[in-house]
Coordinates of C-alpha atoms in Angstrom, one line a residue:
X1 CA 125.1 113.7 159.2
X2 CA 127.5 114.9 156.3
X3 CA 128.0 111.1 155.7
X4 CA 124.3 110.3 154.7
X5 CA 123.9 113.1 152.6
X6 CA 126.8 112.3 150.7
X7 CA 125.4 109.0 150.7
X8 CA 121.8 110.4 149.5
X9 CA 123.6 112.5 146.5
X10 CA 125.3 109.8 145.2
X11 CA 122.2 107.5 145.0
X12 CA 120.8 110.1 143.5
X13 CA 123.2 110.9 140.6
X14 CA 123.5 106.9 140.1
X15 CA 119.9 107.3 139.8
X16 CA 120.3 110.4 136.8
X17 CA 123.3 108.3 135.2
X18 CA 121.1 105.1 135.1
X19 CA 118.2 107.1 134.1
X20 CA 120.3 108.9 131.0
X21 CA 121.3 105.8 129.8
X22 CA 118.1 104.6 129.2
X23 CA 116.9 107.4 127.7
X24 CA 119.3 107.4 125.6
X25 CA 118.8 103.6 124.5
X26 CA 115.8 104.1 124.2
X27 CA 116.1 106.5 121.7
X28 CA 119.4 105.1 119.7
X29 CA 116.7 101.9 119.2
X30 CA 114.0 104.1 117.9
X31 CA 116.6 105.7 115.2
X32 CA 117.4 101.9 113.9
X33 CA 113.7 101.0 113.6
X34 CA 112.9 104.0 111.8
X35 CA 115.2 103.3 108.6
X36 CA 115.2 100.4 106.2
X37 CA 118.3 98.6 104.4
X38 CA 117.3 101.3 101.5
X39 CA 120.8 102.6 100.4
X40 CA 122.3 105.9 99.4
X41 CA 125.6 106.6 97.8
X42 CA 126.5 109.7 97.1
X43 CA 124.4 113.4 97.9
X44 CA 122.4 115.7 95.4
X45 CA 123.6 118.8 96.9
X46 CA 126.9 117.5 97.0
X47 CA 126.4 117.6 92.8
X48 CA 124.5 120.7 93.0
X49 CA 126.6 122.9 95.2
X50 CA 130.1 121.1 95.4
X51 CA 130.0 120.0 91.3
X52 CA 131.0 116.3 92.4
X53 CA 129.7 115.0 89.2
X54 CA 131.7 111.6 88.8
X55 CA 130.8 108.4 89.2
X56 CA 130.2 107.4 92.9
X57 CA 128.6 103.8 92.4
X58 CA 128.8 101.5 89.2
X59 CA 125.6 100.0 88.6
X60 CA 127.1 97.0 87.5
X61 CA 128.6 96.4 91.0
X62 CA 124.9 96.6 92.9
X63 CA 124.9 92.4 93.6
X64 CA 121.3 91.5 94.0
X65 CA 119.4 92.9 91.4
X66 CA 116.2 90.5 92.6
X67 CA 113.8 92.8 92.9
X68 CA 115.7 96.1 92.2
X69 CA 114.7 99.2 92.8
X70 CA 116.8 102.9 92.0
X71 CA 117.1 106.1 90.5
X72 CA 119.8 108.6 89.7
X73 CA 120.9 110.7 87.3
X74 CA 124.1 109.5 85.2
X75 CA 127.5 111.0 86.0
X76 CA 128.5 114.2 84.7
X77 CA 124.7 115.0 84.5
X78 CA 124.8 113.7 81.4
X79 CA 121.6 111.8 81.1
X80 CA 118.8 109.8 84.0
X81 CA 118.9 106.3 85.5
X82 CA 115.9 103.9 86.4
X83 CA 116.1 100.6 88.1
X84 CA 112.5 99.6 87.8
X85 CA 112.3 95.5 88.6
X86 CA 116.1 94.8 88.3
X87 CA 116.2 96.3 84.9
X88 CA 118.6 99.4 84.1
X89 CA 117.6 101.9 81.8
X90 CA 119.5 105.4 80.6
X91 CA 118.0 107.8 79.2
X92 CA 119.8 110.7 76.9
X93 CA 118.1 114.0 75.0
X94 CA 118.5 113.6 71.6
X95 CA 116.9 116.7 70.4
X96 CA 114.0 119.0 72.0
X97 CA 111.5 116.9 71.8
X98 CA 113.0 113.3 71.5
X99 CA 115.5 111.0 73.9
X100 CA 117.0 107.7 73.5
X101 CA 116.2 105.1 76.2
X102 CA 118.9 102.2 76.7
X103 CA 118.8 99.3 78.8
X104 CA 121.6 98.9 80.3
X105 CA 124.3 98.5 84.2
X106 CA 126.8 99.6 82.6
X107 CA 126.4 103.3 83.9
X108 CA 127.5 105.2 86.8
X109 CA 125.7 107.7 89.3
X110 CA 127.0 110.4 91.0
X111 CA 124.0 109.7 93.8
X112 CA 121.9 107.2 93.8
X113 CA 119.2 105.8 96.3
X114 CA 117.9 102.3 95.7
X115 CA 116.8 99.2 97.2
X116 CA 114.5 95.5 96.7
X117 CA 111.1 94.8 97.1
X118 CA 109.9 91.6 96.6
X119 CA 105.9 92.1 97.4
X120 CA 103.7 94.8 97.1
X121 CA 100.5 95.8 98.2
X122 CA 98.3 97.9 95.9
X123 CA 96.5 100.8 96.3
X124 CA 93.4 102.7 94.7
X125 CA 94.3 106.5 94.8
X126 CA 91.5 108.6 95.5
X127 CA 89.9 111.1 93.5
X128 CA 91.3 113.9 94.8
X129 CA 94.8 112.7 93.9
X130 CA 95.7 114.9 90.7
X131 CA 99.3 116.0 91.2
X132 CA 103.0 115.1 93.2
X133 CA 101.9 117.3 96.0
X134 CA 98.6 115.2 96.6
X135 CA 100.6 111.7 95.8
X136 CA 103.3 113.2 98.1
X137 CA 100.2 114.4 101.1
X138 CA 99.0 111.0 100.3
X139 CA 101.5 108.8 101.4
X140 CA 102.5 110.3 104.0
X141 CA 99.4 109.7 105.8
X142 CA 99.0 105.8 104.7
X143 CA 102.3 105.3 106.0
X144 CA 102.3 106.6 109.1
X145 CA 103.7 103.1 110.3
X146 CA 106.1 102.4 107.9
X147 CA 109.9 102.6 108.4
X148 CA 111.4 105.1 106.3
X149 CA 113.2 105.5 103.3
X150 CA 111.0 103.3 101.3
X151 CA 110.5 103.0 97.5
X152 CA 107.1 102.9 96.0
X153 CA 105.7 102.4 92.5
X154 CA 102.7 104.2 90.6
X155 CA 101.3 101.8 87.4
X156 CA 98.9 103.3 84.7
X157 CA 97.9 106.2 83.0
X158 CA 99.1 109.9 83.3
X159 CA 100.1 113.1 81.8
X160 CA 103.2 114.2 83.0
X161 CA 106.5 116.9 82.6
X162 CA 109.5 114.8 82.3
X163 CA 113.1 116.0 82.1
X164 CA 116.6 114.4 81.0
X165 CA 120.3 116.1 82.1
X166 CA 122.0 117.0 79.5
X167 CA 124.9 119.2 81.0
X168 CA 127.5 120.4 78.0
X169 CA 131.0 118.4 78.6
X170 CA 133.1 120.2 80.6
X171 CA 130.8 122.5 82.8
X172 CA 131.8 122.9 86.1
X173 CA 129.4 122.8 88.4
X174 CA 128.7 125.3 92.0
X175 CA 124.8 126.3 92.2
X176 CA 121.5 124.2 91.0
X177 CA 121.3 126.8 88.5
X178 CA 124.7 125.6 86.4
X179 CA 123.5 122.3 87.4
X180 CA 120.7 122.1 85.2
X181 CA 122.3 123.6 81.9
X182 CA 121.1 122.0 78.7
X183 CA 118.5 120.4 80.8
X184 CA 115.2 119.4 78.3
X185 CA 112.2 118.6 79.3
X186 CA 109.1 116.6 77.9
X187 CA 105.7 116.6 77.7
X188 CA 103.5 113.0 77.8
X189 CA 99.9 113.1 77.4
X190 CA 97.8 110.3 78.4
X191 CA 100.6 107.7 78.6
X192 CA 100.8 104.0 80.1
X193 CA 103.6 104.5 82.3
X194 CA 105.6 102.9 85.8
X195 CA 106.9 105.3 87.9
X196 CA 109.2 104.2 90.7
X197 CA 109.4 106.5 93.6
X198 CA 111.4 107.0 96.5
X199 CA 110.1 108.4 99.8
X200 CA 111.4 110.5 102.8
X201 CA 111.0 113.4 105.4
X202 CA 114.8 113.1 106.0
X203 CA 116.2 113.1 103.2
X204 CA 115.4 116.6 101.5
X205 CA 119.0 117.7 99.4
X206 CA 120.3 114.0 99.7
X207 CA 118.0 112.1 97.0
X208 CA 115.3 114.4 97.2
X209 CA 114.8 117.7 96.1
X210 CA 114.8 120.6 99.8
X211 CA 111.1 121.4 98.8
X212 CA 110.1 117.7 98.8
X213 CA 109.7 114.3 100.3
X214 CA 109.8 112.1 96.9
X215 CA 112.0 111.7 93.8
X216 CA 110.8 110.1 90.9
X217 CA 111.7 108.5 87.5
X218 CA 108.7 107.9 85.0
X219 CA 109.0 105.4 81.9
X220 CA 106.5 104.4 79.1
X221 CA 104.9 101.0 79.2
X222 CA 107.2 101.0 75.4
X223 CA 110.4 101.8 77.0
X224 CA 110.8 104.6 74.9
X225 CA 110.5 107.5 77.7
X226 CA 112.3 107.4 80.9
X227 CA 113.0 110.4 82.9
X228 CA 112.8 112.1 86.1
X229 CA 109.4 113.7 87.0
X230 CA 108.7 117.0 87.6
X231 CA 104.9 117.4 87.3
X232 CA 101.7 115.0 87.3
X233 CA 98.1 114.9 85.9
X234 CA 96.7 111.7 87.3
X235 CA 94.1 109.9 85.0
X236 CA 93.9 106.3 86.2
X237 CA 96.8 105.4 88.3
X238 CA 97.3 102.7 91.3
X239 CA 99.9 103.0 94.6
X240 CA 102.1 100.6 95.0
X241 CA 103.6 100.1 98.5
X242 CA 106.2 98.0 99.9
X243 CA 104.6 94.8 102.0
X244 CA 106.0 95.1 105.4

């Protein structure tokens, strides 16, 4: 009698051990379908909180540029980054109310998120789609089947609050408050602009900001205004989503 119910509690707990296993595959191959080849070096709230504001990837070293999509700002917080198209672009304040724009890989990032597309599939926003909030609302419903990180583009016309890094040389760096000293911003009314986005739910203090799911770096159909984007008044602009 004792023999058999040994033998029925260890069928049983091969049973559990077979069943955890599973499980637990199961789940380790749901985490590597959810995220893309998009890569990250580096953390914002490592820069924010921990003042690591050196370089932690040289643009110049990112291989394939086919395609290539990132954003950043420059190292000591000294200015923004946009890969838009395997182009590189820096942008610097050179007073209140103008910047310079360079294009340019050799630059460095003390965080950085970027990836290629190759294809995209456009997308007319609807009407109701006036700020980052409704852009952000918006495509997280349309993607509800895409794998995540992703980059995405917006192409047209806007108003928009940009703003460049300036942090004096020197500052050391322990809260988001020190972080943005010297930090200018910039108004653009009615502009042709590209925006190249990057979107996640996971990634809130890493390349996005902890109240968001999207960073984003704006420049002028001209080139001569590139930075990142704090606020939107969409006019006439058009989604741009990765083909899967």
């Amino acid at each position: 009698m004792n023999s058999n119910i040994k033998q029925i509690v260890f069928a049983l707990l091969t049973i559990g051990l077979i069943s955890c296993n599973s499980t637990h595959k199961k789940d380790s191959s749901k985490k590597i379908e959810t995220y893309t080849d998009i890569k990250i070096v580096g953390a914002m709230k490592n820069v924010m909180w921990k003042g690591e504001l050196g370089s932690s990837i040289n643009l110049d070293t990112i291989a394939d540029k086919n395609g290539l999509y990132g954003i950043g700002p420059e190292s000591y917080l000294t200015g923004e980054l946009l890969i838009n198209n395997g182009k590189s672009y820096v942008s610097k304040v050179a007073s209140d109310s103008t910047m310079t724009v360079k294009k340019t890989f050799d630059v460095s990032a003390p965080f950085l998120v970027y990836g290629n597309v190759k294809e995209w599939n456009e997308i007319e926003l609807p009407a109701n789609v006036r700020t980052i909030k409704d852009v952000e609302k918006f495509i997280d419903n349309t993607t509800t089947d895409f794998k995540r990180p992703f980059v995405f583009k917006l192409i047209g016309q806007t108003s928009a609050t940009i703003h460049i890094q300036n942090l004096p040389e020197g500052t050391k760096v322990s809260s988001p408050q020190e972080a943005h000293q010297g930090q200018t911003n910039y108004e653009l009314f009615n502009e042709n602009v590209e925006i190249v986005g990057f979107f996640s739910t996971e990634h809130k203090g890493v390349f996005t900001h902890h109240d968001s799911y999207v960073h984003m770096h704006l420049i002028t159909k001209d080139e001569s205004k590139m930075g990142h984007v704090d606020e939107l008044e969409i006019r006439k602009l058009k989604l741009y989503l990765p083909k899967k």
